PDB file of C-alpha atoms and ligand atoms in Angstrom:
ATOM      1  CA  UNK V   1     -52.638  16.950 -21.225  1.00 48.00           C
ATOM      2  CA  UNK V   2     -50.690  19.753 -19.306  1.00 57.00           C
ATOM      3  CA  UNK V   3     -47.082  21.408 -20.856  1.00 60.00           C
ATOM      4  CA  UNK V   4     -44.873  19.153 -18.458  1.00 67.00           C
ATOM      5  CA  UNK V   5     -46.312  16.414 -19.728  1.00 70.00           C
ATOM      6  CA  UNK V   6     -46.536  17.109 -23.395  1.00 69.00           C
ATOM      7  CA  UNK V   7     -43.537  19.214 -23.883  1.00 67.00           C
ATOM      8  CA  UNK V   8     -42.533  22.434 -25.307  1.00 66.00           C
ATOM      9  CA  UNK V   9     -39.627  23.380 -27.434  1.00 68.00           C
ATOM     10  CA  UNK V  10     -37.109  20.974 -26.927  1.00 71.00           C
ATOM     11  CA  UNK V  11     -39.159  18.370 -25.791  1.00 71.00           C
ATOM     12  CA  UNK V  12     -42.268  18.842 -27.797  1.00 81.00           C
ATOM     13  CA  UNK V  13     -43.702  16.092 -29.956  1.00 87.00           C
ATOM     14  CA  UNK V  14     -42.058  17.229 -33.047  1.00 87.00           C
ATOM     15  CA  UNK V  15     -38.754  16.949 -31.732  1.00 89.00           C
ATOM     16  CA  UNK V  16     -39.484  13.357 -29.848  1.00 92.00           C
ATOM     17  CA  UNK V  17     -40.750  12.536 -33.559  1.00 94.00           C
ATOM     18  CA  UNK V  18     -37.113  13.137 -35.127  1.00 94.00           C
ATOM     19  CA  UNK V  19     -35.754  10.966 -32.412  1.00 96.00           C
ATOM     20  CA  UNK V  20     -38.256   8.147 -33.752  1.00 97.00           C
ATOM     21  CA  UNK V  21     -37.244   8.721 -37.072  1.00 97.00           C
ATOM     22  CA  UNK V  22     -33.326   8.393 -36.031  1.00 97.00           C
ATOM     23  CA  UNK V  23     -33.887   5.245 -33.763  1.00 97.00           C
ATOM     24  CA  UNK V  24     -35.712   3.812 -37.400  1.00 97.00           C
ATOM     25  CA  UNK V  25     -32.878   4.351 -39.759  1.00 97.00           C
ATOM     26  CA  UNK V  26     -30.740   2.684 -37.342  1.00 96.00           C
ATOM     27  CA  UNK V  27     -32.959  -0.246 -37.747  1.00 97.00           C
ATOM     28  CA  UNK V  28     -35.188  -0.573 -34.966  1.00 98.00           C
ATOM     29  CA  UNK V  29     -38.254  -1.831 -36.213  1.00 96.00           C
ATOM     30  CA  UNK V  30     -40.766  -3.096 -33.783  1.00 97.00           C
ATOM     31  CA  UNK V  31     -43.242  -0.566 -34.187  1.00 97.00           C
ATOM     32  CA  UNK V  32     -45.099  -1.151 -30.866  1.00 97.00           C
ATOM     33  CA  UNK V  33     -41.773  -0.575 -29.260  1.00 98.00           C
ATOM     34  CA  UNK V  34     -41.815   2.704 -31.490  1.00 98.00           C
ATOM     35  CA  UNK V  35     -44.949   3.782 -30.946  1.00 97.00           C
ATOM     36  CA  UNK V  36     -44.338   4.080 -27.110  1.00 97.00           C
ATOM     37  CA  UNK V  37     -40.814   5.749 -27.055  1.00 97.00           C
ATOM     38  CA  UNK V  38     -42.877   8.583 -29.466  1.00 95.00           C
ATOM     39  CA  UNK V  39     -45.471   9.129 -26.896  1.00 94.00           C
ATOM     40  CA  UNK V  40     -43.624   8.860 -23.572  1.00 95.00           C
ATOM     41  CA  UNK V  41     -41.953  12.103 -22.394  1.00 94.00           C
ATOM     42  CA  UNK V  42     -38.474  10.829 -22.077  1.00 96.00           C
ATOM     43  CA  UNK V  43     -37.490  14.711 -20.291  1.00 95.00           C
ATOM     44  CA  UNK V  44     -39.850  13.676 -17.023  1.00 95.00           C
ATOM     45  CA  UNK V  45     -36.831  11.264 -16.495  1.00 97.00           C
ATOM     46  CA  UNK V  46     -33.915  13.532 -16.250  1.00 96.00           C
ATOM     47  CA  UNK V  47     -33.430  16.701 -13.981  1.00 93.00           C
ATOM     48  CA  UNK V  48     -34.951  19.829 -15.378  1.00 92.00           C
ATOM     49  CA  UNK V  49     -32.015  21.377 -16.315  1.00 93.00           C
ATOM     50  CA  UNK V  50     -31.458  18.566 -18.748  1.00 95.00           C
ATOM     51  CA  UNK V  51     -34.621  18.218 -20.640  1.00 93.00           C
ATOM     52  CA  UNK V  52     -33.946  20.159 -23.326  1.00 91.00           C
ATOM     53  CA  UNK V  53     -31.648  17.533 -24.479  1.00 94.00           C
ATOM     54  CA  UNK V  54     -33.793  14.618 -23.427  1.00 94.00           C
ATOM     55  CA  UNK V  55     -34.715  13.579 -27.049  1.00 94.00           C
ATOM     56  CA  UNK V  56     -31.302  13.533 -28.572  1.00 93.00           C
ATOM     57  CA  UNK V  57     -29.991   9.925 -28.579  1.00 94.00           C
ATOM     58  CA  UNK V  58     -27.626   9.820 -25.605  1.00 94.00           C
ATOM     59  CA  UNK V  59     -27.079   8.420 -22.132  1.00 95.00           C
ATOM     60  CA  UNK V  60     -27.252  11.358 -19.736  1.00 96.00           C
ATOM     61  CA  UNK V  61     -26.357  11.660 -16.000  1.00 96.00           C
ATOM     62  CA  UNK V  62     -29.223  11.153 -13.363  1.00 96.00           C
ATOM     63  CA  UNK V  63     -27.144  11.510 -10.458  1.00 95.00           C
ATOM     64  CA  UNK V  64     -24.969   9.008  -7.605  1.00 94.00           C
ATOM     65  CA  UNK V  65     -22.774   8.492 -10.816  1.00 94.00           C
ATOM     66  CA  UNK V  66     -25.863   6.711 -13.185  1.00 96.00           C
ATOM     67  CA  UNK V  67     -26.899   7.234 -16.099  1.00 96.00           C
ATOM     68  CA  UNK V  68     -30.446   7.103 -18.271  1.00 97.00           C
ATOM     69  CA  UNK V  69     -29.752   4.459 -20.819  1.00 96.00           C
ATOM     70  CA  UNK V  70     -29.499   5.929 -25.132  1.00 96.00           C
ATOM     71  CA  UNK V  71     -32.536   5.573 -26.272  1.00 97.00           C
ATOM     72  CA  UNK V  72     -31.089   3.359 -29.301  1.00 97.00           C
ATOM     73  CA  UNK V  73     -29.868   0.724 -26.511  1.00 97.00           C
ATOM     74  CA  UNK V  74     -33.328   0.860 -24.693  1.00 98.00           C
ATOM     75  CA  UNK V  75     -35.405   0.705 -28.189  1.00 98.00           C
ATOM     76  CA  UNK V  76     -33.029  -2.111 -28.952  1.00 98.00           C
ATOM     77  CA  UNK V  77     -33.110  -4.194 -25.832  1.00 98.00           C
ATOM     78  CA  UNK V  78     -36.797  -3.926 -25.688  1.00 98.00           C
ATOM     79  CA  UNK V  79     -37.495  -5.402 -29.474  1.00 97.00           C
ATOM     80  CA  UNK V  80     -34.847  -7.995 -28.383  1.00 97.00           C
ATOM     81  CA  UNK V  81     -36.837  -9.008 -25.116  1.00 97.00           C
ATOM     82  CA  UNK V  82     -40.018  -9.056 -26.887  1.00 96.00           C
ATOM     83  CA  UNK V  83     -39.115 -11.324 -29.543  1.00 93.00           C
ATOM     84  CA  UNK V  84     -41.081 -14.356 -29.010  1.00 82.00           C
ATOM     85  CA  UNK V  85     -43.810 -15.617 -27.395  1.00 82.00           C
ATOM     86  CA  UNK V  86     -45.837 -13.277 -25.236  1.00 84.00           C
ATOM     87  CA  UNK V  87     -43.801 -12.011 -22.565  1.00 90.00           C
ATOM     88  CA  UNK V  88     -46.467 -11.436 -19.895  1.00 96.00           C
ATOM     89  CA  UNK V  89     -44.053 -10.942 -16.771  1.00 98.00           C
ATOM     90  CA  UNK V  90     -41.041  -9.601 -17.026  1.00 98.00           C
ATOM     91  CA  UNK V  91     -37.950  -8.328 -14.591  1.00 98.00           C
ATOM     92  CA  UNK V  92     -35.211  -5.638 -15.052  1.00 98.00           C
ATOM     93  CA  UNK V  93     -32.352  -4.940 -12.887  1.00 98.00           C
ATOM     94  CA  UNK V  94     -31.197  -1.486 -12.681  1.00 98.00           C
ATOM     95  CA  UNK V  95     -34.452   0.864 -12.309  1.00 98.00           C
ATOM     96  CA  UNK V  96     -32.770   3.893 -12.532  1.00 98.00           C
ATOM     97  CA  UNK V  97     -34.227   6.650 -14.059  1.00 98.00           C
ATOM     98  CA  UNK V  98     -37.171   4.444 -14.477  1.00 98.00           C
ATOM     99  CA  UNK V  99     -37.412   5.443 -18.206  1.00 98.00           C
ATOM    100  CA  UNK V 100     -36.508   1.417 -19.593  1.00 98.00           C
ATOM    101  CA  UNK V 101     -39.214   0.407 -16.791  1.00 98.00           C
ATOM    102  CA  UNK V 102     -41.958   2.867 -18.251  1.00 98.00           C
ATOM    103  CA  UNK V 103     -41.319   1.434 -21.721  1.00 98.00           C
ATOM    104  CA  UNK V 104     -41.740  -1.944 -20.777  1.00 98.00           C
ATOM    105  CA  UNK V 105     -44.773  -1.403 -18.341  1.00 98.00           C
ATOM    106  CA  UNK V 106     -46.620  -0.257 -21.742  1.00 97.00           C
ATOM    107  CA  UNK V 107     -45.649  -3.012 -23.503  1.00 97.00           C
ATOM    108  CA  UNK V 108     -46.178  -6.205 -21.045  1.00 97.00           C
ATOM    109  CA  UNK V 109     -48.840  -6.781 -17.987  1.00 97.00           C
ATOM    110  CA  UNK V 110     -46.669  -6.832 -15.316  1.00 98.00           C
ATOM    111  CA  UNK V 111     -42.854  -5.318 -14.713  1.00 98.00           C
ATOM    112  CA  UNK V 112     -40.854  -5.945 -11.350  1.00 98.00           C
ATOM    113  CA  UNK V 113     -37.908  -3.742 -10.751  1.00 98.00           C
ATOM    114  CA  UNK V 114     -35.162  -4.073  -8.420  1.00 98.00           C
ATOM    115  CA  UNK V 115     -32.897  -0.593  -7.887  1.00 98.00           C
ATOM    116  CA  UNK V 116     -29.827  -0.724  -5.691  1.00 98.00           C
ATOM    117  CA  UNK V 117     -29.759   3.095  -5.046  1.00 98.00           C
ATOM    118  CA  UNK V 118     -33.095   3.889  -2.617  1.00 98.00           C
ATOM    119  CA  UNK V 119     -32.760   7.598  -3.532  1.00 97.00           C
ATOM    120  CA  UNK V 120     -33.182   6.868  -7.360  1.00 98.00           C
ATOM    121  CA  UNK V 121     -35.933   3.969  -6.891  1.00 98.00           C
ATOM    122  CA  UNK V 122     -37.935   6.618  -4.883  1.00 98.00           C
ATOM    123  CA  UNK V 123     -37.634   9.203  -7.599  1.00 97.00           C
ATOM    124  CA  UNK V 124     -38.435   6.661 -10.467  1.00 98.00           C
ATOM    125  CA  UNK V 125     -41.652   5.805  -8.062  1.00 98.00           C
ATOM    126  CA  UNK V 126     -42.745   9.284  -8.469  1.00 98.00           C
ATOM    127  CA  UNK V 127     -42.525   9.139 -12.391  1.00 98.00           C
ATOM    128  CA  UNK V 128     -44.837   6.109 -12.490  1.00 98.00           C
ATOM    129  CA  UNK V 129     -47.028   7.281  -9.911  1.00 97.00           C
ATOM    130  CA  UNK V 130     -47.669  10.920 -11.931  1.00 97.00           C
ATOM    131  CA  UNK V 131     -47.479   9.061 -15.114  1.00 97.00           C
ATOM    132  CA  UNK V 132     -50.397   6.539 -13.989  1.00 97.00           C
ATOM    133  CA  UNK V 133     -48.109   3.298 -14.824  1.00 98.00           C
ATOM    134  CA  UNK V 134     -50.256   0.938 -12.325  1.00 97.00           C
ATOM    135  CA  UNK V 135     -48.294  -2.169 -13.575  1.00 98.00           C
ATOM    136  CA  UNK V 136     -44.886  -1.938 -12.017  1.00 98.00           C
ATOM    137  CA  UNK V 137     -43.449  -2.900  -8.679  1.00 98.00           C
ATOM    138  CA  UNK V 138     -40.271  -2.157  -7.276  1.00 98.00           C
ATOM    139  CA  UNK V 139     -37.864  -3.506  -5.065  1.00 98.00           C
ATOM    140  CA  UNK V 140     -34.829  -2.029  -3.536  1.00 98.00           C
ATOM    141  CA  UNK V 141     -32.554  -4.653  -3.502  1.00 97.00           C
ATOM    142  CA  UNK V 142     -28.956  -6.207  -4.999  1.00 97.00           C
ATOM    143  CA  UNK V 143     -29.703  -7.350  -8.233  1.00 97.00           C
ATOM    144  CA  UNK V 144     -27.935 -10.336  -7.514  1.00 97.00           C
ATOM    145  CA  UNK V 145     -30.743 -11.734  -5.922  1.00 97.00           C
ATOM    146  CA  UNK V 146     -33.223 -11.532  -8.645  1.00 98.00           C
ATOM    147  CA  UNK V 147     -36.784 -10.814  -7.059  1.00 98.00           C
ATOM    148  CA  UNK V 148     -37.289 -14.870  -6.299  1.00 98.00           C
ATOM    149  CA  UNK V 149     -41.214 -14.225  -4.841  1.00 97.00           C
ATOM    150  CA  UNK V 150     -42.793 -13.300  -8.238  1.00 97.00           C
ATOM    151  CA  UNK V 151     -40.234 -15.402 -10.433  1.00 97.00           C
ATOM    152  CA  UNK V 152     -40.398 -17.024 -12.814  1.00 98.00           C
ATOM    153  CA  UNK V 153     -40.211 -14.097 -15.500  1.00 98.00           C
ATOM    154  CA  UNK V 154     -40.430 -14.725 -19.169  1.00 97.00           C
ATOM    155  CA  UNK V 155     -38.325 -11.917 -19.715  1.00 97.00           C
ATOM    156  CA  UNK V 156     -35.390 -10.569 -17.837  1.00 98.00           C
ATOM    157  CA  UNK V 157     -33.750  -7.328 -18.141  1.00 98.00           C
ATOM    158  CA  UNK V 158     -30.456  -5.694 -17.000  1.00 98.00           C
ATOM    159  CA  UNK V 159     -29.157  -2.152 -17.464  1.00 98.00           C
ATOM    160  CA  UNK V 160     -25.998  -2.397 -15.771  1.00 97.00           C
ATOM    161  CA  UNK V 161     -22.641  -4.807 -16.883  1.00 97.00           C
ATOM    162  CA  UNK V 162     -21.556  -7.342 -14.341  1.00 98.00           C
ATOM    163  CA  UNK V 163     -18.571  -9.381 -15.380  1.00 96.00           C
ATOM    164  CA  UNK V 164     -20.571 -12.782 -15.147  1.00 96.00           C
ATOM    165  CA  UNK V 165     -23.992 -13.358 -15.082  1.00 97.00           C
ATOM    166  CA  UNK V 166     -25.519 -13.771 -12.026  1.00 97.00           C
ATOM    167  CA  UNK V 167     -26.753 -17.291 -11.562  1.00 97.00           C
ATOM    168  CA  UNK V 168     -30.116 -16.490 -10.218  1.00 98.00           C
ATOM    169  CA  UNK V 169     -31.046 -14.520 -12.671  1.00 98.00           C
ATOM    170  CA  UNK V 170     -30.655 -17.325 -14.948  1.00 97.00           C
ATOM    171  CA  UNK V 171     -32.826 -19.592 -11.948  1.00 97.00           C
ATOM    172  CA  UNK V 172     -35.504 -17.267 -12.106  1.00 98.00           C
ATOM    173  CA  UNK V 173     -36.055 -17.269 -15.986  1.00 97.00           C
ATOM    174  CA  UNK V 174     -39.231 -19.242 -17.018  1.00 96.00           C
ATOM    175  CA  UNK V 175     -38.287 -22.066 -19.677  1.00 94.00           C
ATOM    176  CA  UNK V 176     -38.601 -20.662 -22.664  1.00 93.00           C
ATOM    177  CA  UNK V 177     -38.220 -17.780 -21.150  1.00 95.00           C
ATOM    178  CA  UNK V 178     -35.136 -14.909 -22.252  1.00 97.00           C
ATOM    179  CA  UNK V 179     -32.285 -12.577 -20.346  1.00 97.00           C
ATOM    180  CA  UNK V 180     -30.933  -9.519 -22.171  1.00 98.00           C
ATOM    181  CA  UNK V 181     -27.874  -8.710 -20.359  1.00 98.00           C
ATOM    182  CA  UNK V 182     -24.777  -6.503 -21.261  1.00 98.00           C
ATOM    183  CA  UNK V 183     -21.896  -8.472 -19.509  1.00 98.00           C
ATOM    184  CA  UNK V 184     -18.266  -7.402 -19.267  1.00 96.00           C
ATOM    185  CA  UNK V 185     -15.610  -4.797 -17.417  1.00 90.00           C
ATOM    186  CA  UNK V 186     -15.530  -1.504 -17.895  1.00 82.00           C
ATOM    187  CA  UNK V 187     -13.485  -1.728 -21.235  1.00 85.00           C
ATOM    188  CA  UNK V 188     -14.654  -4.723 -23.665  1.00 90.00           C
ATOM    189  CA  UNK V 189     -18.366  -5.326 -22.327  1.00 96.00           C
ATOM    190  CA  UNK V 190     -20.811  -6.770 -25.012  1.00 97.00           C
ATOM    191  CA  UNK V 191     -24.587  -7.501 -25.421  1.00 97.00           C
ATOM    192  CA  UNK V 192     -26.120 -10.777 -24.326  1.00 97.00           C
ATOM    193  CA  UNK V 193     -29.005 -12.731 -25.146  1.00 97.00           C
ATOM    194  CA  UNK V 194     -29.562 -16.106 -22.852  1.00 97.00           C
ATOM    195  CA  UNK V 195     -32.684 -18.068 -23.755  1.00 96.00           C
ATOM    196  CA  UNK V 196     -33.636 -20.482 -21.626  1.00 96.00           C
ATOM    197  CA  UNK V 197     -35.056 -24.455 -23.044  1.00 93.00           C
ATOM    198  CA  UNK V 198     -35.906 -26.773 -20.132  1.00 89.00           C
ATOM    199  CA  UNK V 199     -32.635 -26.319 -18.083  1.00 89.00           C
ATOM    200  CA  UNK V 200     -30.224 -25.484 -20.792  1.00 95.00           C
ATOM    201  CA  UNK V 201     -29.604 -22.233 -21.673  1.00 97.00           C
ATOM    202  CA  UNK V 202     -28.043 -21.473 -24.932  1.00 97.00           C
ATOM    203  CA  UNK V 203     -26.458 -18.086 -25.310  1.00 97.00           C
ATOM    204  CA  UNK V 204     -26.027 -15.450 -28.278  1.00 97.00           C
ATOM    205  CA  UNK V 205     -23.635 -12.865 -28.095  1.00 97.00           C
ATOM    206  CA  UNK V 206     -24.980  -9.441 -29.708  1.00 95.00           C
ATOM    207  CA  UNK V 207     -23.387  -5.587 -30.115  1.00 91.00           C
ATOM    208  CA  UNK V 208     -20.241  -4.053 -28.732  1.00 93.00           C
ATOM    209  CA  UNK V 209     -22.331  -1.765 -25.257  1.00 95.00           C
ATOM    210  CA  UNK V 210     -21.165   0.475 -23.032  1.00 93.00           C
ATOM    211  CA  UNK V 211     -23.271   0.815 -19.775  1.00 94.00           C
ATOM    212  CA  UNK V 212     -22.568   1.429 -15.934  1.00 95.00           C
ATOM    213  CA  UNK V 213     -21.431  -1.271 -13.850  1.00 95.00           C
ATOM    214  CA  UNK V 214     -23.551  -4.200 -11.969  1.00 97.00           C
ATOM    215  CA  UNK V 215     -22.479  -3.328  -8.313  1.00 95.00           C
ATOM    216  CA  UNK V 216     -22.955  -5.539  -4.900  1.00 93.00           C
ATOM    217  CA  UNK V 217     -24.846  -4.120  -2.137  1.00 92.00           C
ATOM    218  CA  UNK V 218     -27.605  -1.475  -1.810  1.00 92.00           C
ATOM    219  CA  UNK V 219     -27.184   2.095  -0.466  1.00 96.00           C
TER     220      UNK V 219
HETATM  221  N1  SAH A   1     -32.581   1.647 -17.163  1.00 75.72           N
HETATM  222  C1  SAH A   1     -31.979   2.703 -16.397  1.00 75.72           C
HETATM  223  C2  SAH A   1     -30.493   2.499 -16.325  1.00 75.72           C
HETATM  224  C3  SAH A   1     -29.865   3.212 -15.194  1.00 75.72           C
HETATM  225  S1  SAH A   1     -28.145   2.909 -15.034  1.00 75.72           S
HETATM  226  C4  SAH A   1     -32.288   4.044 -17.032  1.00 75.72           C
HETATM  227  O1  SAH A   1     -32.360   4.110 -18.250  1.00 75.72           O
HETATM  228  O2  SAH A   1     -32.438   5.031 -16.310  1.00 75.72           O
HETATM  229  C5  SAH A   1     -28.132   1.332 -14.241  1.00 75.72           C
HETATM  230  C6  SAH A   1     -28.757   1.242 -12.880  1.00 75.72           C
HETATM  231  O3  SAH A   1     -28.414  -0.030 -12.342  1.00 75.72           O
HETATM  232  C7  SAH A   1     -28.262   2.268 -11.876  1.00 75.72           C
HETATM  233  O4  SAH A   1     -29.357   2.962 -11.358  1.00 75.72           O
HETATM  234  C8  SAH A   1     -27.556   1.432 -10.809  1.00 75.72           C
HETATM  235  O5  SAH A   1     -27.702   1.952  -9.488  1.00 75.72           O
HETATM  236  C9  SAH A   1     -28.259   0.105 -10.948  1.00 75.72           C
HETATM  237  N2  SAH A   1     -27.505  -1.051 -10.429  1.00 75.72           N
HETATM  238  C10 SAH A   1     -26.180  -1.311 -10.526  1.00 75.72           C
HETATM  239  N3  SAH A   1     -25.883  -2.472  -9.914  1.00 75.72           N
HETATM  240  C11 SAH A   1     -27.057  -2.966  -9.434  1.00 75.72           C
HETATM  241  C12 SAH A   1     -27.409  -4.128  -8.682  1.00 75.72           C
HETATM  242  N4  SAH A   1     -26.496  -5.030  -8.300  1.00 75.72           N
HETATM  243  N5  SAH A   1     -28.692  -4.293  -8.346  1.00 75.72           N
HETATM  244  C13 SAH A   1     -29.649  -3.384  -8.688  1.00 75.72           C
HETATM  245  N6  SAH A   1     -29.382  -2.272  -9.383  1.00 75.72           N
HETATM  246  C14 SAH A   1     -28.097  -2.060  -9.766  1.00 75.72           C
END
């Protein structure tokens, strides 16, 4: 494996291992989840000058006024969304970075993507591409719309807080299947887990979040 890849310093192994050991104590405990936050390289998702702080649990900026999600949130909406019955298909909204994507392309067989920003998608496209992730496909698109072609998903993901949840999202959920959503303004937003039986959808409300907002329109 070459230096980039593996890390050095700041992002070596041993210092993605105390980050493991942190995200642990704060109770994540899916240890499949665990296992693939400790081996991917978190620092190929932020700009260089940046990586040296990759592996401490925090959002950091990745540009047009986004942010890479805390590790403790992804680590915790991932366990969430794989609660369950196999989740074999599985949507986010909110690419990013592409780091949550990455996670979850390890962990399920197929992720779909949809990105509002093109200039971020195309980066994130990059990452998978020199990271070998062969299972995702991305879309750049208003999350709004879902990705109806390849729905329904078992699992649906979003990274960014609208103040209502968008009703196709909740369309394009297989039955049985689960959204993990943060929903709320940019004071007061809060976790959300919708699981989906037949057409009803019954809805738990989880942790106190903080994430970027769900915005209309692409650019
Ligand atoms: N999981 C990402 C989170 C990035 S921040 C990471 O860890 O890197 C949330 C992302 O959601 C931003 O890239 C933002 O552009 C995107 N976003 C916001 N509103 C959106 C919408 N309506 N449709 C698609 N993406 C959206």
């Amino acid at each position: 494996m070459s230096d980039a890849f593996q890390g050095i310093g700041m992002t070596s192994q041993r210092t993605r291992d105390r980050l493991i050991g942190r995200l642990k104590e704060q109770g994540i405990h899916n240890t499949d989840v665990l296992a693939v936050m400790k081996s991917l390289p978190r620092h190929l998702f932020v700009e260089e000058a940046l990586a040296s702080r990759a592996y401490e649990d925090t959002a950091l900026p990745i540009g047009h006024g986004q942010t890479i999600s805390q590790p403790f949130i992804v680590a915790r909406m991932t366990e969430i969304l794989l609660e369950g019955s196999p989740k074999k298909k599985v949507l986010e909204v909110g690419t990013g970075s592409g780091y949550q994507t990455a996670v979850l392309s390890r962990l399920v067989d197929r992720v779909f993507s949809v990105e509002r920003i093109s200039l971020l998608q195309n980066q994130a496209r990059e990452r998978f591409y020199n990271l070998k992730l062969n299972n995702i496909r991305l879309k750049h698109s208003d999350g709004n719309w879902g990705w109806e072609e390849n729905a329904p998903y078992d699992s649906i993901i979003v990274t960014c807080a609208p103040e209502h949840v968008p009703e196709n999202l909740l369309k394009q959920l297989a039955p049985g299947g689960r959204l993990v959503i943060p929903v709320g303004g940019s004071v007061g937003q809060s976790l959300r887990v919708i699981d989906r039986n037949g057409n009803s959808f019954e809805e738990t409300i989880l942790d106190d979040v903080s994430f970027v907002p769900f915005l209309n329109g692409q650019i």
